[in-house]
Tab-separated table of C-alpha atoms in Angstrom:
chain	number	residue	atom	x	y	z
G	971	UNK	CA	-232.266	-46.464	25.743
G	972	UNK	CA	-234.754	-47.231	22.966
G	973	UNK	CA	-238.468	-47.596	22.633
G	974	UNK	CA	-239.135	-50.163	19.922
G	975	UNK	CA	-242.139	-51.263	17.879
G	976	UNK	CA	-242.372	-54.901	16.802
G	977	UNK	CA	-245.076	-55.738	14.256
G	978	UNK	CA	-246.147	-58.156	11.551
G	979	UNK	CA	-244.989	-57.268	8.039
G	980	UNK	CA	-247.396	-59.607	6.200
G	981	UNK	CA	-250.934	-60.800	7.035
G	982	UNK	CA	-250.165	-61.766	10.620
G	983	UNK	CA	-248.975	-65.079	12.067
G	984	UNK	CA	-245.358	-64.222	11.213
G	985	UNK	CA	-243.938	-65.322	14.569
G	986	UNK	CA	-244.180	-62.090	16.551
G	987	UNK	CA	-244.501	-63.990	19.814
G	988	UNK	CA	-241.102	-65.638	19.326
G	989	UNK	CA	-239.504	-62.314	18.449
G	990	UNK	CA	-241.064	-60.502	21.419
G	991	UNK	CA	-240.123	-63.297	23.762
G	992	UNK	CA	-236.538	-63.214	22.468
G	993	UNK	CA	-236.316	-59.535	23.433
G	994	UNK	CA	-238.382	-59.906	26.592
G	995	UNK	CA	-235.406	-60.586	28.830
G	996	UNK	CA	-233.752	-57.353	27.677
G	997	UNK	CA	-236.669	-54.933	27.951
G	998	UNK	CA	-238.547	-53.504	30.895
G	999	UNK	CA	-242.053	-53.310	29.389
G	1000	UNK	CA	-243.829	-55.181	26.603
G	1001	UNK	CA	-247.017	-53.439	25.465
G	1002	UNK	CA	-249.905	-54.678	23.323
G	1003	UNK	CA	-251.231	-51.585	21.542
G	1004	UNK	CA	-254.188	-52.807	19.444
G	1005	UNK	CA	-256.389	-55.793	18.588
G	1006	UNK	CA	-257.973	-58.204	20.983
G	1007	UNK	CA	-258.204	-61.942	21.462
G	1008	UNK	CA	-258.416	-62.353	17.684
G	1009	UNK	CA	-254.608	-62.281	17.738
G	1010	UNK	CA	-252.572	-65.295	18.750
G	1011	UNK	CA	-248.914	-65.816	19.606
G	1012	UNK	CA	-247.188	-69.140	20.144
G	1013	UNK	CA	-244.089	-68.967	22.335
G	1014	UNK	CA	-241.868	-72.006	22.960
G	1015	UNK	CA	-239.705	-71.901	26.098
G	1016	UNK	CA	-237.628	-75.051	26.521
G	1017	UNK	CA	-240.066	-77.930	26.143
G	1018	UNK	CA	-243.046	-75.767	27.063
G	1019	UNK	CA	-245.375	-74.216	24.453
G	1020	UNK	CA	-247.567	-71.261	25.375
G	1021	UNK	CA	-250.479	-69.984	23.274
G	1022	UNK	CA	-251.206	-66.338	24.078
G	1023	UNK	CA	-254.250	-64.554	22.684
G	1024	UNK	CA	-254.693	-61.258	24.541
G	1025	UNK	CA	-251.710	-61.032	26.853
G	1026	UNK	CA	-248.412	-59.511	25.705
G	1027	UNK	CA	-245.685	-62.075	25.094
G	1028	UNK	CA	-243.571	-60.369	27.740
G	1029	UNK	CA	-245.739	-62.021	30.398
G	1030	UNK	CA	-243.368	-65.008	30.091
G	1031	UNK	CA	-240.241	-62.953	30.899
G	1032	UNK	CA	-239.817	-62.672	34.709
G	1033	UNK	CA	-238.148	-59.236	34.713
G	1034	UNK	CA	-240.576	-57.653	32.265
G	1035	UNK	CA	-243.801	-55.756	32.933
G	1036	UNK	CA	-246.562	-56.696	30.441
G	1037	UNK	CA	-249.015	-53.944	29.509
G	1038	UNK	CA	-252.372	-53.890	27.708
G	1039	UNK	CA	-252.662	-50.428	26.168
G	1040	UNK	CA	-255.678	-48.233	25.538
G	1041	UNK	CA	-255.865	-49.296	21.866
G	1042	UNK	CA	-256.702	-52.917	22.766
G	1043	UNK	CA	-260.243	-54.243	23.096
G	1044	UNK	CA	-260.506	-56.559	26.085
G	1045	UNK	CA	-262.823	-59.502	26.595
G	1046	UNK	CA	-262.613	-59.765	30.409
G	1047	UNK	CA	-263.662	-63.424	30.497
G	1048	UNK	CA	-260.936	-64.375	28.017
G	1049	UNK	CA	-258.335	-62.290	29.832
G	1050	UNK	CA	-259.088	-63.825	33.226
G	1051	UNK	CA	-259.114	-67.318	31.735
G	1052	UNK	CA	-255.733	-66.711	30.132
G	1053	UNK	CA	-254.276	-65.347	33.371
G	1054	UNK	CA	-255.609	-68.329	35.291
G	1055	UNK	CA	-254.184	-70.780	32.778
G	1056	UNK	CA	-250.713	-69.252	33.011
G	1057	UNK	CA	-250.854	-69.122	36.820
G	1058	UNK	CA	-251.665	-72.840	36.882
G	1059	UNK	CA	-248.456	-73.437	34.905
G	1060	UNK	CA	-246.385	-71.434	37.382
G	1061	UNK	CA	-246.168	-68.164	35.423
G	1062	UNK	CA	-246.233	-64.994	37.553
G	1063	UNK	CA	-248.921	-62.704	36.123
G	1064	UNK	CA	-249.038	-60.180	38.971
G	1065	UNK	CA	-247.085	-57.474	37.098
G	1066	UNK	CA	-249.687	-57.076	34.336
G	1067	UNK	CA	-250.945	-53.504	33.797
G	1068	UNK	CA	-254.171	-52.668	31.942
G	1069	UNK	CA	-255.156	-49.271	30.624
G	1070	UNK	CA	-258.377	-47.954	32.128
G	1071	UNK	CA	-259.114	-46.464	28.711
G	1072	UNK	CA	-259.072	-49.809	26.875
G	1073	UNK	CA	-262.506	-50.768	25.591
G	1074	UNK	CA	-264.373	-53.906	26.648
G	1075	UNK	CA	-265.812	-56.623	24.453
G	1076	UNK	CA	-269.253	-57.393	25.856
G	1077	UNK	CA	-271.558	-60.384	25.250
G	1078	UNK	CA	-273.596	-58.365	22.732
G	1079	UNK	CA	-270.470	-57.668	20.666
G	1080	UNK	CA	-269.739	-61.342	20.158
G	1081	UNK	CA	-273.384	-62.068	19.369
G	1082	UNK	CA	-273.506	-59.342	16.731
G	1083	UNK	CA	-270.187	-60.425	15.235
G	1084	UNK	CA	-271.369	-63.992	14.689
G	1085	UNK	CA	-274.853	-63.259	13.379
G	1086	UNK	CA	-273.677	-60.510	11.017
G	1087	UNK	CA	-271.026	-62.798	9.474
G	1088	UNK	CA	-273.650	-65.488	8.881
G	1089	UNK	CA	-275.961	-62.883	7.391
G	1090	UNK	CA	-273.271	-61.824	4.888
G	1091	UNK	CA	-273.017	-65.375	3.504
G	1092	UNK	CA	-270.600	-65.504	0.568
G	1093	UNK	CA	-269.656	-61.867	1.198
G	1094	UNK	CA	-268.402	-62.525	4.722
G	1095	UNK	CA	-265.128	-60.956	5.835
G	1096	UNK	CA	-263.813	-64.022	7.681
G	1097	UNK	CA	-263.768	-62.545	11.196
G	1098	UNK	CA	-262.953	-64.682	14.225
G	1099	UNK	CA	-266.436	-64.087	15.659
G	1100	UNK	CA	-264.975	-62.791	18.916
G	1101	UNK	CA	-266.662	-59.379	18.903
G	1102	UNK	CA	-263.581	-57.383	17.931
G	1103	UNK	CA	-265.144	-55.391	15.069
G	1104	UNK	CA	-268.382	-54.505	16.890
G	1105	UNK	CA	-266.377	-53.367	19.939
G	1106	UNK	CA	-264.219	-51.072	17.823
G	1107	UNK	CA	-267.329	-49.811	15.998
G	1108	UNK	CA	-268.862	-48.847	19.347
G	1109	UNK	CA	-265.617	-47.092	20.299
G	1110	UNK	CA	-265.765	-44.978	17.139
G	1111	UNK	CA	-269.504	-44.389	17.573
G	1112	UNK	CA	-268.820	-43.244	21.159
G	1113	UNK	CA	-271.086	-45.822	22.741
G	1114	UNK	CA	-268.314	-48.143	23.933
G	1115	UNK	CA	-267.698	-49.499	27.412
G	1116	UNK	CA	-264.228	-48.901	28.856
G	1117	UNK	CA	-262.352	-50.865	31.500
G	1118	UNK	CA	-262.672	-47.959	33.953
G	1119	UNK	CA	-266.477	-48.146	33.653
G	1120	UNK	CA	-266.422	-51.450	35.551
G	1121	UNK	CA	-265.776	-49.484	38.730
G	1122	UNK	CA	-268.792	-47.165	38.487
G	1123	UNK	CA	-272.041	-49.133	38.348
G	1124	UNK	CA	-274.157	-46.089	37.508
G	1125	UNK	CA	-272.079	-45.097	34.483
G	1126	UNK	CA	-271.779	-48.719	33.382
G	1127	UNK	CA	-275.549	-49.207	33.419
G	1128	UNK	CA	-276.178	-45.979	31.517
G	1129	UNK	CA	-273.703	-46.970	28.813
G	1130	UNK	CA	-275.044	-50.521	28.452
G	1131	UNK	CA	-278.609	-49.185	28.197
G	1132	UNK	CA	-277.575	-46.695	25.516
G	1133	UNK	CA	-275.762	-49.374	23.517
G	1134	UNK	CA	-278.572	-51.928	23.713
G	1135	UNK	CA	-281.297	-49.462	22.716
G	1136	UNK	CA	-280.199	-49.731	19.102
G	1137	UNK	CA	-278.545	-53.150	19.155
G	1138	UNK	CA	-281.652	-54.941	20.374
G	1139	UNK	CA	-283.589	-53.375	17.506
G	1140	UNK	CA	-281.021	-54.767	15.058
G	1141	UNK	CA	-280.981	-58.194	16.673
G	1142	UNK	CA	-284.755	-58.519	16.737
G	1143	UNK	CA	-285.799	-56.868	13.474
G	1144	UNK	CA	-282.871	-57.653	11.177
G	1145	UNK	CA	-281.510	-60.930	12.496
G	1146	UNK	CA	-284.662	-62.325	14.165
G	1147	UNK	CA	-282.840	-62.813	17.486
G	1148	UNK	CA	-284.015	-62.265	21.034
G	1149	UNK	CA	-283.194	-58.964	22.714
G	1150	UNK	CA	-280.375	-58.942	25.264
G	1151	UNK	CA	-281.307	-57.871	28.796
G	1152	UNK	CA	-279.482	-54.864	30.224
G	1153	UNK	CA	-279.427	-56.345	33.750
G	1154	UNK	CA	-277.813	-59.545	32.491
G	1155	UNK	CA	-274.950	-57.674	30.796
G	1156	UNK	CA	-274.395	-55.269	33.687
G	1157	UNK	CA	-274.341	-58.095	36.223
G	1158	UNK	CA	-271.812	-60.076	34.172
G	1159	UNK	CA	-269.512	-57.105	33.664
G	1160	UNK	CA	-269.646	-56.034	37.320
G	1161	UNK	CA	-268.552	-59.533	38.229
G	1162	UNK	CA	-265.168	-58.831	36.663
G	1163	UNK	CA	-264.493	-55.584	38.534
G	1164	UNK	CA	-262.855	-56.977	41.670
G	1165	UNK	CA	-260.756	-59.464	39.705
G	1166	UNK	CA	-259.353	-56.773	37.396
G	1167	UNK	CA	-259.107	-53.761	39.705
G	1168	UNK	CA	-255.539	-54.490	40.829
G	1169	UNK	CA	-254.258	-54.427	37.271
G	1170	UNK	CA	-255.827	-51.163	36.048
G	1171	UNK	CA	-253.659	-48.019	35.948
G	1172	UNK	CA	-252.906	-44.968	33.811
G	1173	UNK	CA	-250.622	-46.864	31.436
G	1174	UNK	CA	-249.878	-43.768	29.324
G	1175	UNK	CA	-248.293	-42.092	32.357
G	1176	UNK	CA	-246.430	-45.260	33.369
G	1177	UNK	CA	-244.941	-45.819	29.899
G	1178	UNK	CA	-243.893	-42.223	29.266
G	1179	UNK	CA	-242.244	-42.066	32.680
G	1180	UNK	CA	-240.450	-45.344	32.001
G	1181	UNK	CA	-239.040	-44.104	28.682
G	1182	UNK	CA	-238.012	-40.772	30.245
G	1183	UNK	CA	-236.136	-42.727	32.928
G	1184	UNK	CA	-234.172	-44.677	30.316
G	1185	UNK	CA	-236.087	-47.951	30.569
G	1186	UNK	CA	-236.668	-50.055	27.439
G	1187	UNK	CA	-240.259	-50.334	26.182
G	1188	UNK	CA	-241.276	-52.756	23.423
G	1189	UNK	CA	-244.588	-52.158	21.650
G	1190	UNK	CA	-246.058	-55.391	20.292
G	1191	UNK	CA	-248.614	-55.363	17.476
G	1192	UNK	CA	-251.169	-58.060	16.793
G	1193	UNK	CA	-252.133	-59.274	13.303
G	1194	UNK	CA	-250.025	-57.706	10.518
G	1195	UNK	CA	-249.513	-54.757	8.187
G	1196	UNK	CA	-251.778	-56.083	5.407
G	1197	UNK	CA	-254.604	-56.459	7.949
G	1198	UNK	CA	-254.457	-52.797	9.015
G	1199	UNK	CA	-257.883	-51.146	8.691
G	1200	UNK	CA	-256.354	-48.165	6.830
G	1201	UNK	CA	-253.349	-49.683	5.068
G	1202	UNK	CA	-254.349	-53.316	4.571
G	1203	UNK	CA	-256.320	-55.250	1.955
G	1204	UNK	CA	-259.600	-53.571	2.874
G	1205	UNK	CA	-262.277	-54.770	3.554
G	1206	UNK	CA	-260.531	-58.052	4.392
G	1207	UNK	CA	-258.750	-56.527	7.363
G	1208	UNK	CA	-258.931	-56.253	11.128
G	1209	UNK	CA	-260.659	-53.333	12.883
G	1210	UNK	CA	-257.576	-51.568	14.240
G	1211	UNK	CA	-254.112	-50.321	13.224
G	1212	UNK	CA	-251.368	-52.961	13.609
G	1213	UNK	CA	-248.972	-50.654	11.709
G	1214	UNK	CA	-246.369	-48.614	13.552
G	1215	UNK	CA	-248.589	-45.537	13.905
G	1216	UNK	CA	-251.005	-47.604	15.957
G	1217	UNK	CA	-248.342	-47.956	18.643
G	1218	UNK	CA	-248.621	-44.223	19.334
G	1219	UNK	CA	-252.397	-43.909	19.352
G	1220	UNK	CA	-252.793	-47.235	21.167
G	1221	UNK	CA	-250.524	-46.285	24.066
G	1222	UNK	CA	-250.302	-42.497	24.285
G	1223	UNK	CA	-246.554	-42.504	23.616
G	1224	UNK	CA	-245.497	-39.972	20.977
G	1225	UNK	CA	-243.597	-40.937	17.801
G	1226	UNK	CA	-240.487	-38.961	18.756
G	1227	UNK	CA	-239.879	-41.456	21.576
G	1228	UNK	CA	-239.732	-44.483	19.249
G	1229	UNK	CA	-236.240	-45.273	17.990
G	1230	UNK	CA	-236.656	-48.556	16.118
G	1231	UNK	CA	-239.411	-50.349	14.193
G	1232	UNK	CA	-238.927	-54.080	13.626
G	1233	UNK	CA	-240.985	-55.980	11.072
G	1234	UNK	CA	-241.516	-59.719	11.416
G	1235	UNK	CA	-241.374	-61.557	8.091
G	1236	UNK	CA	-242.061	-65.224	7.525
G	1237	UNK	CA	-239.680	-66.810	4.976
G	1238	UNK	CA	-242.817	-67.556	2.938
G	1239	UNK	CA	-246.314	-66.044	3.174
G	1240	UNK	CA	-249.543	-67.047	4.925
G	1241	UNK	CA	-252.892	-65.517	5.687
G	1242	UNK	CA	-256.067	-66.592	7.497
G	1243	UNK	CA	-259.559	-65.730	6.340
G	1244	UNK	CA	-260.887	-64.289	3.114
G	1245	UNK	CA	-259.235	-61.758	0.822
G	1246	UNK	CA	-256.698	-61.520	-2.017
G	1247	UNK	CA	-253.435	-63.444	-1.756
G	1248	UNK	CA	-251.375	-63.278	-4.992
G	1249	UNK	CA	-248.786	-65.975	-4.141
G	1250	UNK	CA	-251.248	-68.470	-2.611
G	1251	UNK	CA	-250.441	-72.074	-3.490
G	1252	UNK	CA	-253.342	-74.469	-4.004
G	1253	UNK	CA	-251.086	-77.418	-4.827
G	1254	UNK	CA	-248.686	-79.878	-3.171
G	1255	UNK	CA	-246.206	-77.124	-2.327
G	1256	UNK	CA	-248.895	-75.209	-0.460
G	1257	UNK	CA	-249.867	-78.282	1.507
G	1258	UNK	CA	-246.223	-79.067	2.229
G	1259	UNK	CA	-245.650	-75.552	3.613
G	1260	UNK	CA	-248.785	-75.869	5.743
G	1261	UNK	CA	-247.761	-79.253	7.147
G	1262	UNK	CA	-244.092	-78.563	7.819
G	1263	UNK	CA	-244.772	-75.049	9.111
G	1264	UNK	CA	-247.624	-76.161	11.377
G	1265	UNK	CA	-249.754	-73.477	9.769
G	1266	UNK	CA	-252.866	-73.531	11.880
G	1267	UNK	CA	-254.169	-70.382	13.590
G	1268	UNK	CA	-253.275	-70.091	17.289
G	1269	UNK	CA	-256.555	-68.339	18.083
G	1270	UNK	CA	-258.885	-69.586	15.364
G	1271	UNK	CA	-257.635	-73.131	14.819
G	1272	UNK	CA	-258.170	-72.567	11.102
G	1273	UNK	CA	-255.698	-73.799	8.498
G	1274	UNK	CA	-253.665	-70.927	7.116
G	1275	UNK	CA	-253.476	-70.295	3.408
G	1276	UNK	CA	-249.866	-70.660	2.289
G	1277	UNK	CA	-247.778	-69.231	-0.548
G	1278	UNK	CA	-244.301	-68.185	-1.593
G	1279	UNK	CA	-242.551	-65.104	-0.223
G	1280	UNK	CA	-243.961	-61.846	-1.611
G	1281	UNK	CA	-241.351	-59.084	-1.829
G	1282	UNK	CA	-243.962	-56.564	-3.000
G	1283	UNK	CA	-245.828	-56.639	0.302
G	1284	UNK	CA	-242.519	-56.697	2.221
G	1285	UNK	CA	-241.475	-53.453	0.506
G	1286	UNK	CA	-244.894	-51.995	1.247
G	1287	UNK	CA	-244.531	-52.900	4.938
G	1288	UNK	CA	-241.137	-51.216	5.011
G	1289	UNK	CA	-242.636	-48.056	3.564
G	1290	UNK	CA	-245.823	-47.632	5.614
G	1291	UNK	CA	-244.179	-48.598	8.929
G	1292	UNK	CA	-240.793	-46.927	8.444
G	1293	UNK	CA	-239.143	-50.253	9.254
G	1294	UNK	CA	-235.561	-50.165	10.474
G	1295	UNK	CA	-235.082	-53.959	10.725
G	1296	UNK	CA	-236.586	-57.297	9.791
G	1297	UNK	CA	-236.748	-60.485	11.847
G	1298	UNK	CA	-237.062	-63.355	9.337
G	1299	UNK	CA	-238.840	-66.380	10.830
G	1300	UNK	CA	-239.362	-70.020	9.836
G	1301	UNK	CA	-236.449	-70.248	7.422
G	1302	UNK	CA	-236.121	-73.905	8.463
G	1303	UNK	CA	-239.530	-74.707	6.916
G	1304	UNK	CA	-238.055	-74.176	3.423
G	1305	UNK	CA	-235.383	-76.836	3.885
G	1306	UNK	CA	-235.811	-79.573	1.301
G	1307	UNK	CA	-236.988	-77.592	-1.715
G	1308	UNK	CA	-234.646	-77.856	-4.678
G	1309	UNK	CA	-235.703	-74.429	-5.947
G	1310	UNK	CA	-237.706	-71.717	-4.191
G	1311	UNK	CA	-239.790	-69.123	-6.099
G	1312	UNK	CA	-239.970	-65.561	-4.755
G	1313	UNK	CA	-242.524	-63.014	-5.973
G	1314	UNK	CA	-240.598	-59.894	-7.049
G	1315	UNK	CA	-243.421	-58.008	-8.809
G	1316	UNK	CA	-246.979	-58.382	-10.102
G	1317	UNK	CA	-248.475	-58.416	-13.544
G	1318	UNK	CA	-251.674	-56.374	-13.729
G	1319	UNK	CA	-253.441	-55.885	-17.076
G	1320	UNK	CA	-250.283	-56.894	-18.917
G	1321	UNK	CA	-248.045	-54.431	-17.038
G	1322	UNK	CA	-245.268	-55.182	-14.536
G	1323	UNK	CA	-245.974	-53.524	-11.172
G	1324	UNK	CA	-243.310	-53.484	-8.441
G	1325	UNK	CA	-245.226	-51.649	-5.703
G	1326	UNK	CA	-248.473	-52.633	-4.020
G	1327	UNK	CA	-251.335	-51.217	-6.112
G	1328	UNK	CA	-253.518	-48.755	-4.214
G	1329	UNK	CA	-256.605	-49.988	-6.086
G	1330	UNK	CA	-258.487	-52.893	-4.521
G	1331	UNK	CA	-259.530	-53.991	-8.016
G	1332	UNK	CA	-255.949	-54.099	-9.267
G	1333	UNK	CA	-254.734	-56.047	-6.268
G	1334	UNK	CA	-257.473	-58.646	-6.714
G	1335	UNK	CA	-256.241	-59.146	-10.287
G	1336	UNK	CA	-252.509	-59.163	-9.519
G	1337	UNK	CA	-250.565	-62.167	-10.855
G	1338	UNK	CA	-247.185	-62.829	-9.213
G	1339	UNK	CA	-243.968	-62.564	-11.222
G	1340	UNK	CA	-241.442	-64.975	-9.775
G	1341	UNK	CA	-237.694	-65.278	-9.601
G	1342	UNK	CA	-236.501	-68.734	-8.592
G	1343	UNK	CA	-233.685	-69.145	-6.080
G	1344	UNK	CA	-231.702	-72.340	-5.374
G	1345	UNK	CA	-232.819	-74.281	-2.315
G	1346	UNK	CA	-230.953	-76.336	0.279
G	1347	UNK	CA	-231.343	-79.731	1.917
G	1348	UNK	CA	-229.130	-79.373	5.008
G	1349	UNK	CA	-230.711	-79.163	8.484
G	1350	UNK	CA	-230.346	-75.560	9.693
G	1351	UNK	CA	-232.006	-75.813	13.117
G	1352	UNK	CA	-228.642	-76.005	14.912
G	1353	UNK	CA	-227.176	-72.951	13.145
G	1354	UNK	CA	-225.955	-70.308	15.582
G	1355	UNK	CA	-224.426	-67.784	13.171
G	1356	UNK	CA	-225.183	-66.637	9.645
G	1357	UNK	CA	-222.058	-68.443	8.419
G	1358	UNK	CA	-223.427	-71.726	9.812
G	1359	UNK	CA	-226.225	-71.623	7.229
G	1360	UNK	CA	-225.788	-73.455	3.895
G	1361	UNK	CA	-224.618	-71.130	1.124
G	1362	UNK	CA	-227.972	-71.286	-0.669
G	1363	UNK	CA	-229.820	-70.410	2.539
G	1364	UNK	CA	-227.488	-67.444	2.974
G	1365	UNK	CA	-228.197	-66.340	-0.607
G	1366	UNK	CA	-231.942	-66.669	-0.010
G	1367	UNK	CA	-231.788	-64.423	3.067
G	1368	UNK	CA	-229.604	-61.885	1.280
G	1369	UNK	CA	-231.979	-61.797	-1.700
G	1370	UNK	CA	-234.995	-61.224	0.555
G	1371	UNK	CA	-233.167	-58.449	2.372
G	1372	UNK	CA	-232.289	-56.682	-0.867
G	1373	UNK	CA	-235.841	-56.983	-2.192
G	1374	UNK	CA	-237.547	-55.909	1.034
G	1375	UNK	CA	-235.756	-52.636	1.701
G	1376	UNK	CA	-234.528	-53.069	5.284
G	1377	UNK	CA	-231.754	-55.151	6.892
G	1378	UNK	CA	-232.565	-58.612	8.247
G	1379	UNK	CA	-231.159	-58.482	11.757
G	1380	UNK	CA	-232.332	-61.871	13.065
G	1381	UNK	CA	-233.334	-65.222	11.566
G	1382	UNK	CA	-235.542	-67.909	13.098
G	1383	UNK	CA	-234.262	-71.408	12.303
G	1384	UNK	CA	-236.663	-73.328	14.572
G	1385	UNK	CA	-239.569	-72.757	16.959
G	1386	UNK	CA	-237.536	-72.641	20.180
G	1387	UNK	CA	-236.448	-69.510	22.000
G	1388	UNK	CA	-232.787	-70.364	21.376
G	1389	UNK	CA	-233.225	-71.344	17.709
G	1390	UNK	CA	-232.458	-67.878	16.432
G	1391	UNK	CA	-229.519	-66.339	14.631
G	1392	UNK	CA	-229.000	-62.743	15.684
G	1393	UNK	CA	-227.027	-60.754	13.111
G	1394	UNK	CA	-227.482	-57.259	14.580
G	1395	UNK	CA	-228.677	-56.358	18.041
G	1396	UNK	CA	-232.100	-54.708	18.257
G	1397	UNK	CA	-231.073	-52.873	21.433
């Protein structure tokens, strides 16, 4: 039985929650392997809509065990609030497992995130201000606080003191802010220990044992390929690795145990925050995509920037992730356009470029080269098979598949769990 990775193939917000939820009833574990509560998934089950920020989408599937892996950074207050909110709606959250090696987002991380973004002014990255970057920076600098530290007050205090020694200097002398008291942070963090203790286990051992026993494990990435700190549009990226390799480092499961890598593609393109976006539309078409697609960030509440489908970044996602399949979402949003442009290449300094340029400078100056495909006007939300789609919608999907370099195995034709056409099984 397979271990699968499911990740965003654009700049995030592609509909990963819907895809994960669709598979949730067929898998035994769904694992978040990176990011924090800067990621957001919307899952629609019947007439109920759920907005998940930190929890794996599998939390909504009764037979599935949701897991937060060691590569995630956890804001305990946000996590407990999210668990409480789901419990109030009748969702069983008792099966959640959390890696003791996952790092914590502390109050000083969120403070530093917000003040540093304001300090950057026009040069700001466009972070969510939730402390994600500073928490990952502390992890790399080896001054981070891990979930397991909540259960040893002595170690916790030592680590908080070490972290605040330098951070209070920065807050006071660079940003003109008051120092943060060690006792205040320690007391707040210790207050989460009892509430979280029942969830914390050695998730690396659990997941490897599950795969060895033939159970199905789905690794769920947050954000998207072009936001990867190594492979994205740096510096306008997140602070972790949403690409397929991050599933291994973020869970402790080796690459030889992963059998399939599924990329989620929106039928057009969006991104949130600053950074280059070659196909961005600043006209009526862009506003129409935003309105019909409901393009507002689940976590941030910010309007998403919208543009036509970009086959160059789709091919790039196929390459750096080793994608075996695509799940194409929100095809229904394109209903009503007479003709639909698709970016097939870029023009950079007068030359046609068909692969993502490695140079940040070149990508900032990339101009999209479009091919225009015929649109359709028929409602596709009731389509159950590929043949149910209008001919032009079929041609659009086939063109995107050919340009992107991996087969499209499922198509989202509406927001609901059942509004999906499955062409090939992922399992």
